[in-house]
XYZ file of C-alpha atoms in Angstrom:
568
model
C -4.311 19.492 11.152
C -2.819 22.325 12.731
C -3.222 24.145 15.883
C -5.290 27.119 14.232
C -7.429 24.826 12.344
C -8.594 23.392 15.831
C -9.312 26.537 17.515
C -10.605 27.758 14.638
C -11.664 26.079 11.497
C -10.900 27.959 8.138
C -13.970 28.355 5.874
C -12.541 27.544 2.362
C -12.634 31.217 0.899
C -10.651 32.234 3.951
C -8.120 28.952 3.659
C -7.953 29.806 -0.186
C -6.909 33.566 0.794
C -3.850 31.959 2.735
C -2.965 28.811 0.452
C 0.115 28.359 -0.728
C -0.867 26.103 -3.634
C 0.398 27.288 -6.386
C -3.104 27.756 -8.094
C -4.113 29.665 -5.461
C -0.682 32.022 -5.644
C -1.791 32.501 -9.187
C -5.200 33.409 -8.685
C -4.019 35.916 -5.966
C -2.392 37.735 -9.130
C -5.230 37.957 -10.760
C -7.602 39.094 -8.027
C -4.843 41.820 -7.869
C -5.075 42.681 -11.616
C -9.354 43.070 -11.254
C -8.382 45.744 -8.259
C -6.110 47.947 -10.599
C -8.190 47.260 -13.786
C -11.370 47.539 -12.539
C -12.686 44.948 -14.412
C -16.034 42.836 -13.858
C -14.972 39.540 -15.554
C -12.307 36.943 -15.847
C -10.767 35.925 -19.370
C -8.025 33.038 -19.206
C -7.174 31.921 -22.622
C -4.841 29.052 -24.221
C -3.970 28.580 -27.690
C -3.129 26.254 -30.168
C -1.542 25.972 -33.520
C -4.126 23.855 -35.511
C -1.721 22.426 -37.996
C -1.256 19.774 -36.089
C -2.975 17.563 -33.721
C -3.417 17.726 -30.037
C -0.955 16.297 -28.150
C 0.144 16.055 -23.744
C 0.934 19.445 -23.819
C -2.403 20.559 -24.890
C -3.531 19.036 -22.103
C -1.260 20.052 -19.625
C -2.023 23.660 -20.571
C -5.356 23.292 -20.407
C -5.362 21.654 -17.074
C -3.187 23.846 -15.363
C -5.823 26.930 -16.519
C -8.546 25.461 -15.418
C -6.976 24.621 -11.681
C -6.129 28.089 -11.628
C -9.301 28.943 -13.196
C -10.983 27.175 -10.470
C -9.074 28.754 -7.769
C -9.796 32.165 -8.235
C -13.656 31.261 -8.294
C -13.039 29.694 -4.849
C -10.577 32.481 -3.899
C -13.791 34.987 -4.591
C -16.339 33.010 -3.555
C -17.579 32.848 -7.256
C -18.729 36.271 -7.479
C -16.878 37.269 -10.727
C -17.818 35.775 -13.836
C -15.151 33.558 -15.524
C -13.976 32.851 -19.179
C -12.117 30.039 -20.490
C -11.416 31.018 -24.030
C -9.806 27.861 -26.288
C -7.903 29.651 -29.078
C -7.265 28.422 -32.734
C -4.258 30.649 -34.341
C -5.965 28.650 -37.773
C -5.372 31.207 -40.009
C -1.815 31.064 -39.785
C -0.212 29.900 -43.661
C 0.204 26.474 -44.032
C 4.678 25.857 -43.884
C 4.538 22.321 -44.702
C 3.064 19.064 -45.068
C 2.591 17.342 -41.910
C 3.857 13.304 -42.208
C 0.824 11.952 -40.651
C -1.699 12.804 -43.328
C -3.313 11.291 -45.919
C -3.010 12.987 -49.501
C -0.089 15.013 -49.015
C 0.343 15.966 -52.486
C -2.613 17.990 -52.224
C -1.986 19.577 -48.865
C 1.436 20.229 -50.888
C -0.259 22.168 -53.616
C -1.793 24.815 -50.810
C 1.660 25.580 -48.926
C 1.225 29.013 -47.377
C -2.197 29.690 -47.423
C -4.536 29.936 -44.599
C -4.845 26.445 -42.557
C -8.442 27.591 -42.962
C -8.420 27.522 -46.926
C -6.254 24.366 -46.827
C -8.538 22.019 -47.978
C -9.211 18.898 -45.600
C -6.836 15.850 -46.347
C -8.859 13.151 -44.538
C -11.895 14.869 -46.889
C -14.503 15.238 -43.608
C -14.360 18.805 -43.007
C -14.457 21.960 -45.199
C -11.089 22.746 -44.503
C -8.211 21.480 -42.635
C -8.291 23.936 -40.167
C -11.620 23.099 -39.775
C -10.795 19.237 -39.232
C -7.925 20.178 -36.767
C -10.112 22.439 -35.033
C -13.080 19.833 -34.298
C -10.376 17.413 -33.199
C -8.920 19.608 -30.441
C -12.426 20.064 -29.323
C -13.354 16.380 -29.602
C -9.712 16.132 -27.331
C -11.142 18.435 -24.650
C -14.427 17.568 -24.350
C -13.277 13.543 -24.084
C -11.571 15.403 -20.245
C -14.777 17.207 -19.862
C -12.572 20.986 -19.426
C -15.089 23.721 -19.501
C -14.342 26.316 -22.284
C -15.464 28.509 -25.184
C -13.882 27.766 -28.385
C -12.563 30.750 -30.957
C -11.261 30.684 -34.320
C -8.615 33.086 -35.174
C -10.150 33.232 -39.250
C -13.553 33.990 -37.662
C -12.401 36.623 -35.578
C -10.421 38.438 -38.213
C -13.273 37.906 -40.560
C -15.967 39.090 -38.800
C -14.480 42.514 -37.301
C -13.950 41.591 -34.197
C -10.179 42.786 -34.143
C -10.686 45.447 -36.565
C -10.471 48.135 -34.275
C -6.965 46.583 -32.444
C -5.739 45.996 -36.020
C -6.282 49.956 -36.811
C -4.617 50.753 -33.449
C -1.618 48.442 -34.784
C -1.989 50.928 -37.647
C -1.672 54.236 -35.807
C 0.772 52.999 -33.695
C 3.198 51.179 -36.290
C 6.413 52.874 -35.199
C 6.377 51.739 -31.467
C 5.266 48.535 -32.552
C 8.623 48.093 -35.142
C 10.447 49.562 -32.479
C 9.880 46.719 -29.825
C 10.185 43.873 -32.721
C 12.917 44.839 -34.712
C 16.024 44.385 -31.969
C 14.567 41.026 -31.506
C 15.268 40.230 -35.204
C 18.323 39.049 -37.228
C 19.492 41.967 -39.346
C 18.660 40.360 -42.643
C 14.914 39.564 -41.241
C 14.599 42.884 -39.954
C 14.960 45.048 -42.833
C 11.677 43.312 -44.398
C 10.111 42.392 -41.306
C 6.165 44.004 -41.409
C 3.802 43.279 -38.500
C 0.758 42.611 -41.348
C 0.690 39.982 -43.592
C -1.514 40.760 -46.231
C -3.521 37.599 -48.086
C -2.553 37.334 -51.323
C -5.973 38.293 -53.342
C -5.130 36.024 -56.459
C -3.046 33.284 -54.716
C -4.682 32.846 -50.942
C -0.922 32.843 -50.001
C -0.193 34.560 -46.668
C 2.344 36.584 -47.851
C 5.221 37.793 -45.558
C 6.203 40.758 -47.586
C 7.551 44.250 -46.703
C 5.075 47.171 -46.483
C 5.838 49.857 -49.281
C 3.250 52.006 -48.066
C 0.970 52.890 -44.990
C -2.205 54.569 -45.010
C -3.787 54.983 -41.540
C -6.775 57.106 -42.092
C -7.849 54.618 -44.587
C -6.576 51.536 -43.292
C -4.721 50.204 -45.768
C -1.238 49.046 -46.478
C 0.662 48.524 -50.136
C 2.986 45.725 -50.832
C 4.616 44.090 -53.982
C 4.057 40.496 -54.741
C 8.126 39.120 -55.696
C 7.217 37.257 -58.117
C 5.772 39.789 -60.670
C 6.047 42.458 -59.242
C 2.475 43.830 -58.848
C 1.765 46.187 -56.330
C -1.691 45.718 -54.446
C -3.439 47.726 -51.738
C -5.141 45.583 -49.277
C -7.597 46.688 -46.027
C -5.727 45.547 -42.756
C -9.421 44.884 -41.334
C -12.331 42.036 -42.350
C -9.808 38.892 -42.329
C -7.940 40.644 -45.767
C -4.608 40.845 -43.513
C -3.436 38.994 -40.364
C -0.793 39.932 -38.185
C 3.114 38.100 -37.352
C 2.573 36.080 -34.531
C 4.197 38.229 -31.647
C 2.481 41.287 -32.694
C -0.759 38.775 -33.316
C -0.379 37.406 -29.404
C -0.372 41.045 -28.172
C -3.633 42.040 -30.657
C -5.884 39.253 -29.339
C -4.621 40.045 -25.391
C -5.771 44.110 -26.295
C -8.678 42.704 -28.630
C -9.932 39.863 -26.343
C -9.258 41.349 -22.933
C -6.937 38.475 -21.840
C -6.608 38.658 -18.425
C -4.715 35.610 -17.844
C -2.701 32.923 -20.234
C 0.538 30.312 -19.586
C 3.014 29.757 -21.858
C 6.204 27.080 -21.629
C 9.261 28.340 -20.537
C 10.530 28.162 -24.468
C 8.638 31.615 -25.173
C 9.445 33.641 -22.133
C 10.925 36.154 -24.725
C 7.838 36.030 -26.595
C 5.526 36.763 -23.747
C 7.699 39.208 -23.029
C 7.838 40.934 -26.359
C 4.004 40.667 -26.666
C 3.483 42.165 -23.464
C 5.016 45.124 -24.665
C 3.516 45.676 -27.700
C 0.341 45.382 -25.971
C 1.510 48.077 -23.513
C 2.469 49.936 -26.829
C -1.530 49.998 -27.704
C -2.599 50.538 -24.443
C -3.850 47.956 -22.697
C -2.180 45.682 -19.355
C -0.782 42.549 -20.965
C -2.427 39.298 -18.939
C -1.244 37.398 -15.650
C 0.339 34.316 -16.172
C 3.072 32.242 -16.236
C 5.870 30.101 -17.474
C 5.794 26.438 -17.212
C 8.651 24.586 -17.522
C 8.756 21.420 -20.539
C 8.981 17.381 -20.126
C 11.933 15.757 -20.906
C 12.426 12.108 -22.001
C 14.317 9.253 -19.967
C 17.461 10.553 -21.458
C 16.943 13.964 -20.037
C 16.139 15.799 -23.460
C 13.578 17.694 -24.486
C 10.861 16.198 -25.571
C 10.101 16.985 -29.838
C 6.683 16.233 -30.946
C 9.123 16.029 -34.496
C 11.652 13.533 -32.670
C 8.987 11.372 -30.799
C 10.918 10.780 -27.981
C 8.465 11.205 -25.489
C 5.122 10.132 -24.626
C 2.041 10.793 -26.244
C -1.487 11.465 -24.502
C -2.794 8.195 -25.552
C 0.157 6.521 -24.155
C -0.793 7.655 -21.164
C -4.009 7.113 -21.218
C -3.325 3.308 -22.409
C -1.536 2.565 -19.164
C -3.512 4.936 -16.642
C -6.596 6.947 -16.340
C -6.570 10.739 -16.764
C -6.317 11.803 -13.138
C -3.031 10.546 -12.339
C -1.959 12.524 -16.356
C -3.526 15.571 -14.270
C -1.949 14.681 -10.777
C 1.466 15.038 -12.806
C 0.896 17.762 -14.446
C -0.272 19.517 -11.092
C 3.154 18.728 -9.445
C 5.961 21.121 -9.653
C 4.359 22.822 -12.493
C 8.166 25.081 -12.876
C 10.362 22.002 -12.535
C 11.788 20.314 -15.928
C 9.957 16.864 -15.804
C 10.987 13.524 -17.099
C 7.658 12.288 -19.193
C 8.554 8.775 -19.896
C 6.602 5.515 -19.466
C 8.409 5.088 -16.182
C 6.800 7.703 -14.279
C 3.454 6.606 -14.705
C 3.111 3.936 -11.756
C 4.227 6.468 -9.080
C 1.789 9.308 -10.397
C -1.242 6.368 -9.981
C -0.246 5.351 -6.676
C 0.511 8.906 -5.570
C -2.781 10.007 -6.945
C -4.881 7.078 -4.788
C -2.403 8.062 -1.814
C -3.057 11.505 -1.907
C -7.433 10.477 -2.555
C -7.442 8.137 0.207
C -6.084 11.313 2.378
C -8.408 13.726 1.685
C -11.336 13.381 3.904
C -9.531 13.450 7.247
C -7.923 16.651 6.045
C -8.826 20.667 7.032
C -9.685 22.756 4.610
C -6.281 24.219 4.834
C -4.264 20.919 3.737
C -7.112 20.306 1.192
C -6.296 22.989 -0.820
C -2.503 21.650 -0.977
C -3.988 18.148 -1.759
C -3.377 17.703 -5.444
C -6.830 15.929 -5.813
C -8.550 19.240 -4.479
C -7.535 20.656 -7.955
C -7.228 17.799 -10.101
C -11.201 17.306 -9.482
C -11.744 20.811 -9.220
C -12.255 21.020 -5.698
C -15.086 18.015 -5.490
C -12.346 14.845 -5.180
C -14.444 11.704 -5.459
C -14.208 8.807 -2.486
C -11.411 6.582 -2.927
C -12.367 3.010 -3.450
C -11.478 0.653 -0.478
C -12.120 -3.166 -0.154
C -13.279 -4.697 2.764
C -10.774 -7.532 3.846
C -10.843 -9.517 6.885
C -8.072 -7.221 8.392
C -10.130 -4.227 7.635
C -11.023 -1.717 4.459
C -7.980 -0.861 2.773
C -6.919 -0.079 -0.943
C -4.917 -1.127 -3.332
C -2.038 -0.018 -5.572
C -0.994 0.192 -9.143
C 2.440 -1.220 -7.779
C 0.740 -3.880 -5.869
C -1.389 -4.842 -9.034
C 1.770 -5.139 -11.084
C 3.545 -7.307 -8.741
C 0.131 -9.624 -8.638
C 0.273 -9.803 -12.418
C 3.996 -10.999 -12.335
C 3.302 -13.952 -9.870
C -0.198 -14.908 -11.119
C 1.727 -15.276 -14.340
C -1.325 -14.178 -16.147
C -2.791 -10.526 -17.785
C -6.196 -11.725 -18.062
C -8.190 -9.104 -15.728
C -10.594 -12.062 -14.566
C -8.033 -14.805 -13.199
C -6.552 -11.354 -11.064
C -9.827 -10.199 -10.204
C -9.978 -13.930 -8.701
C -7.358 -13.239 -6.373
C -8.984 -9.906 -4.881
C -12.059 -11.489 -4.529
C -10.469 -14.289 -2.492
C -9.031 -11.123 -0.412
C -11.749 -8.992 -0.082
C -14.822 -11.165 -0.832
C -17.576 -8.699 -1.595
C -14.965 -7.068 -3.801
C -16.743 -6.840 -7.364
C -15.803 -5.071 -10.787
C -19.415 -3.893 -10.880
C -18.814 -1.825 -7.454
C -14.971 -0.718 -7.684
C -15.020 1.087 -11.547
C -11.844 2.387 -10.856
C -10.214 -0.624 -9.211
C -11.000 -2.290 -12.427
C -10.228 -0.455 -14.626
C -6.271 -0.222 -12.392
C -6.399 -3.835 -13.021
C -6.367 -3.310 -16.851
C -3.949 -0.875 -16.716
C -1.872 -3.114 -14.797
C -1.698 -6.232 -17.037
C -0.859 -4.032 -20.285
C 1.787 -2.264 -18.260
C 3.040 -5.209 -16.870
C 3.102 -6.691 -20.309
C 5.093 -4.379 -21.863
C 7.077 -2.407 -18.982
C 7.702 -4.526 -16.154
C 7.956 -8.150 -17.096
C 10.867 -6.959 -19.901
C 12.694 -5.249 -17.186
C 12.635 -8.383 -14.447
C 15.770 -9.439 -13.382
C 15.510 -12.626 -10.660
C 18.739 -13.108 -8.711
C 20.016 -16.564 -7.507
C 19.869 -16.842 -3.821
C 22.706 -17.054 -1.756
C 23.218 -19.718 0.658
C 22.243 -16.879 3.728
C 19.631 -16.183 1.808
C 18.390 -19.273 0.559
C 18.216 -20.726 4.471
C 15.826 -17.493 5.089
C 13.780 -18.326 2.526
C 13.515 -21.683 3.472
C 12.648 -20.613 6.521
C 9.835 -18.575 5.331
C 8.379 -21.187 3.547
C 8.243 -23.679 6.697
C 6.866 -20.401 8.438
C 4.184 -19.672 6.391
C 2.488 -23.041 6.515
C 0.980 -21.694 9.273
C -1.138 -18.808 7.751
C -2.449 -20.771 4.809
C -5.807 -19.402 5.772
C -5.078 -16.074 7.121
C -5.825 -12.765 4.427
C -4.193 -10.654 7.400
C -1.643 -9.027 5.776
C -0.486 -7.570 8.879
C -0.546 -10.811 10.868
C 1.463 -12.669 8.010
C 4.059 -9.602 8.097
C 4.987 -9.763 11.736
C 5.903 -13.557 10.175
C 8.276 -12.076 7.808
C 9.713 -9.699 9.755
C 10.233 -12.834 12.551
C 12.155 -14.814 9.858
C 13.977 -11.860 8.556
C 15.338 -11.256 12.245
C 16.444 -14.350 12.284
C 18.696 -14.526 9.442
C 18.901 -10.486 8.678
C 19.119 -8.670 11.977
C 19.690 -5.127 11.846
C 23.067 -5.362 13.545
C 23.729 -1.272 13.559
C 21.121 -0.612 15.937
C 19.275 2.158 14.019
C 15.763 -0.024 13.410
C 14.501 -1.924 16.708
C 11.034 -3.401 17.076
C 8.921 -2.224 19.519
C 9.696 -4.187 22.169
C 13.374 -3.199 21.964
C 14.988 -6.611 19.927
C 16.945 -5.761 17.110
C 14.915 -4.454 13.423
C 15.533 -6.435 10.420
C 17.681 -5.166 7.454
C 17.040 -4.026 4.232
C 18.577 -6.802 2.802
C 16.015 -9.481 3.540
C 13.577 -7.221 1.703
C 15.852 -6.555 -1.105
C 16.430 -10.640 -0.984
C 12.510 -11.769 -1.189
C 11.767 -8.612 -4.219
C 15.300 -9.655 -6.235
C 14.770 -13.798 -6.157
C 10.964 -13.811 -5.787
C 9.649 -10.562 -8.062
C 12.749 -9.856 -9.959
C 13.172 -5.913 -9.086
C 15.215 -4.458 -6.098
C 12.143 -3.181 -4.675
C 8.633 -4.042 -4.062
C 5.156 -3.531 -2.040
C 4.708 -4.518 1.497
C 5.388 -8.375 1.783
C 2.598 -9.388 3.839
C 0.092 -7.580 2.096
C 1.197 -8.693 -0.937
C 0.975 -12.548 0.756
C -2.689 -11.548 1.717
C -3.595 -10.211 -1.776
C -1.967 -13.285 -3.678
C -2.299 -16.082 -1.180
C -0.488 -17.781 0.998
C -0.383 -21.037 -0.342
C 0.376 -19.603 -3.493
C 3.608 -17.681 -2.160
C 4.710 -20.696 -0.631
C 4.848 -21.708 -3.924
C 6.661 -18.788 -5.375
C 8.941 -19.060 -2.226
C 9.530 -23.153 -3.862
C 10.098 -21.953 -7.208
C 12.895 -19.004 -6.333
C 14.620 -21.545 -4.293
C 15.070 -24.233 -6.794
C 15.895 -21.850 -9.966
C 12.268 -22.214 -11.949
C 11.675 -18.510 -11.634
C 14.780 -17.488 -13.566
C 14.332 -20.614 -15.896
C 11.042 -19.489 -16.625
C 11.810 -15.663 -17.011
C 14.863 -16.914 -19.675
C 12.397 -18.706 -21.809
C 10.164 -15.587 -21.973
C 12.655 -13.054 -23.172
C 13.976 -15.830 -25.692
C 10.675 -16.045 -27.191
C 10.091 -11.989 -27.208
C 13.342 -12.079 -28.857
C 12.592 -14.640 -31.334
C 9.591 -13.613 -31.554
């Protein structure tokens, strides 16, 4: 809390003016744009192309909208109506047959036309637009996002961008101007902004224009292949425009006022945004997120599959930490591999379990303040003899890889011994961590172990430990039993350059003794706090891992696991 918060608490519209969140910094932009515009209302939009299905950067998008979305209400103490529009760009041509369908020699036999007209592979919707489209609404409903959904076919079909698509008309030559330096030479000299539908074939056809006539509204092309010149109305869904010229339209159209894009079409935003300046209008706030990389630094290719996929996530960890991370650093190139999901859980119950004490000030720069827009729910804590405390997705893995089992029950047995009133009935979320921890574990973590053989320094601490901690047998104290570790570890691994002291001046304890009881006794160079991790698991029952690192049955046993995953 800082000094001004004390003298004088910040109501949350006033903190929000001031936050430097980057929601907030965003929402500042738009409260600007309402001041030179004039406007009464709020638009955000994100789009999708429907050919294929959604995917972890449909969610990201939508996320990030709806933080910023939520900051501006907060930022204007909800006195300007809001829009969140969900875009479908489905009546783009179908360009080819997507691998993970079923009857692709059908889909094959509708190339080019309208994903609208396409008719549905999987044979449950009238179209396969219309199948993509209700599962990208099934996806965001399942994360509850607020929105309005909008078809690109129905819009064009119904007149609703007929009068844009005239002033894309009457304002051709700017329009060509702004697109045609962006173009290869051999693309440009039969580039056209419309794309008339082909009125025999359904074909979105991505022919020159031979002819314009603006006060009629119509444009004449020749179909290459026989040569038959038609003349077909730009308006009522007959025509659709080229994607960058299409962006700008629905902006103008729509009255966009705000809309993120990844950083891979920062010249396309910026293209659009002039064309929509061509016809008038203020192209929308927004801006440019940066993309995921894999855990070889890559880009991540829905094509490629290297990366993970929403329901990866969502296998290993609930949707909050998915959010958390796609809160963070929003700009910064992010690695989105499997390994990154234990930190975003713990730093998501970290950052919960901090939010009550805080001011309204350090609220707003909470991550959970927007991940839950701006209600957070009460982290779960157990109630141990040493007091209420939590516990964390790293903790929960290292319990699975000493209780040598993944069944959700025999671990729930252990917290209940630690925290006895501790149910599955009255912590949802600490049980469902504990099923995200025993399928991680299984196929992450337990893989990965790598137990060392203790040295003879080591071993005698160890030893030591083990005599030590016949004396705690009954205590659940975890920070009782780690003033006994940190005894021992002085012992045998005093920190001899004088940097780390204990409070009452004797020389800390190195690094290595930690490093020593994770490497022999968990199998990873690091590791959760050793005592509470003796409180959670027992003991007793560390004594007994303590047994089995010292005499070699923790490697022996690791060995015959990977020979059986390998055999296996």
């Amino acid at each position: 809390m800082t000094a001004s918060d004390v003298a004088a608490p910040l109501s949350l519209p006033d903190a929000a003016r001031v936050s430097t969140a980057w929601p907030f910094e965003e929402a500042r932009k738009i409260v600007a744009r309402l001041e030179r515009t004039g406007k009464k209302e709020v638009l955000f939009e994100t789009g999708y192309g429907p050919s294929g299905l959604p995917h972890i950067g449909t969610f990201g998008e939508v996320a990030r909208t709806s933080m910023v979305r939520k900051a501006f209400r907060v930022l204007t103490d909800d006195a300007v109506p809001t829009r969140l529009v969900a875009f479908s760009d489905d009546m783009d041509g179908l360009r080819k047959v997507p691998d993970n369908v079923p009857n692709k020699e059908m889909l094959a036999e509708h190339l080019g036309k309208p994903l609208t007209v396409v008719p549905d592979p999987f044979g449950t919707h009238d179209s396969f637009g219309a199948h993509n489209n209700a599962r990208l609404r099934a996806f965001l409903d399942t994360f509850g996002f607020e929105y309005e959904f909008m078809s690109a076919t129905e819009c064009y079909r119904a007149g609703r961008f007929d009068e844009t698509l005239m002033r894309v008309m009457e304002r051709y030559d700017a329009v060509m101007g702004i697109m045609l330096p962006s173009l290869r030479e051999e693309r440009a000299q039969s580039y056209s902004p419309f794309l008339p539908i082909h009125p025999k074939t359904g074909v979105v056809m991505q022919v020159p224009i031979d002819e314009m006539n603006v006060a009629k509204g119509m444009i004449v092309w020749t179909d290459p292949v026989t040569a038959k010149r038609y003349e077909t109305p730009v308006t009522g869904g007959a025509c659709k425009l080229q994607w960058k010229p299409d962006w700008a339209m629905r902006w103008v159209a729509l009255g966009v006022d705000y809309e993120m894009a990844g950083k891979d079409l920062i010249d396309s935003v910026k293209l659009s945004g002039e064309i929509a300046r061509a016809l008038g209008s203020e192209p929308p706030e927004g801006f440019n997120y940066e993309l995921f990389l894999d855990d070889k630094g890559q880009k991540i290719s829905k094509s490629k599959g290297n990366g993970l996929t929403i329901d990866d996530w969502l296998g290993y960890a609930a949707p909050e930490s998915l959010a958390l991370y796609m809160y963070q650093k929003p700009r910064e190139a992010k690695k989105l591999h499997f390994d990154v999901i234990p930190r975003a859980v713990d730093e998501y119950l970290t950052f919960l379990e901090k939010f009550p004490q805080q001011a309204p000030r350090e609220q707003l720069l909470n991550p959970v303040w927007h991940v839950h827009g701006g209600t957070p729910p009460a982290a779960e804590t157990i109630e141990t003899a040493a007091g209420a405390t939590t516990l964390s997705f790293a903790m929960l893995l290292n319990l699975v890889a000493v209780a040598n089992s993944e069944d959700p029950a025999v671990l729930w047995g252990f917290i209940h011994r630690y925290a006895p009133a501790a149910e599955p009935a009255n912590l949802p979320r600490l049980d469902a961590l504990v099923g995200y921890a025993a399928r991680y574990f299984r196929d992450f973590v337990r893989p990965a172990k790598v137990y060392a053989v203790p040295t003879d320094v080591e071993a005698a601490a160890l030893a030591d430990l083990h005599a030590v901690l016949a004396g705690f047998e009954e205590s659940t104290d975890g920070a009782e039993i780690q003033a006994a570790v940190y005894e021992v570890g002085r012992r045998h691994f005093p920190d001899l350059s004088g940097k780390a002291k204990s409070p009452d001046g004797r020389p800390g304890v190195s690094q290595q003794w930690f490093t020593t009881l994770y490497k022999v006794l968990l199998g990873h160079e690091r590791g959760p706090r050793f005592g509470s991790f003796a409180a959670l698991y027992g003991v007793r029952e560390t004594r007994a891992l303590i047994a089995k690192g010292l005499d070699g049955s923790l490697i022996a046993e690791h060995e015959a696991f990977l020979a059986s995953r390998r055999a296996g």
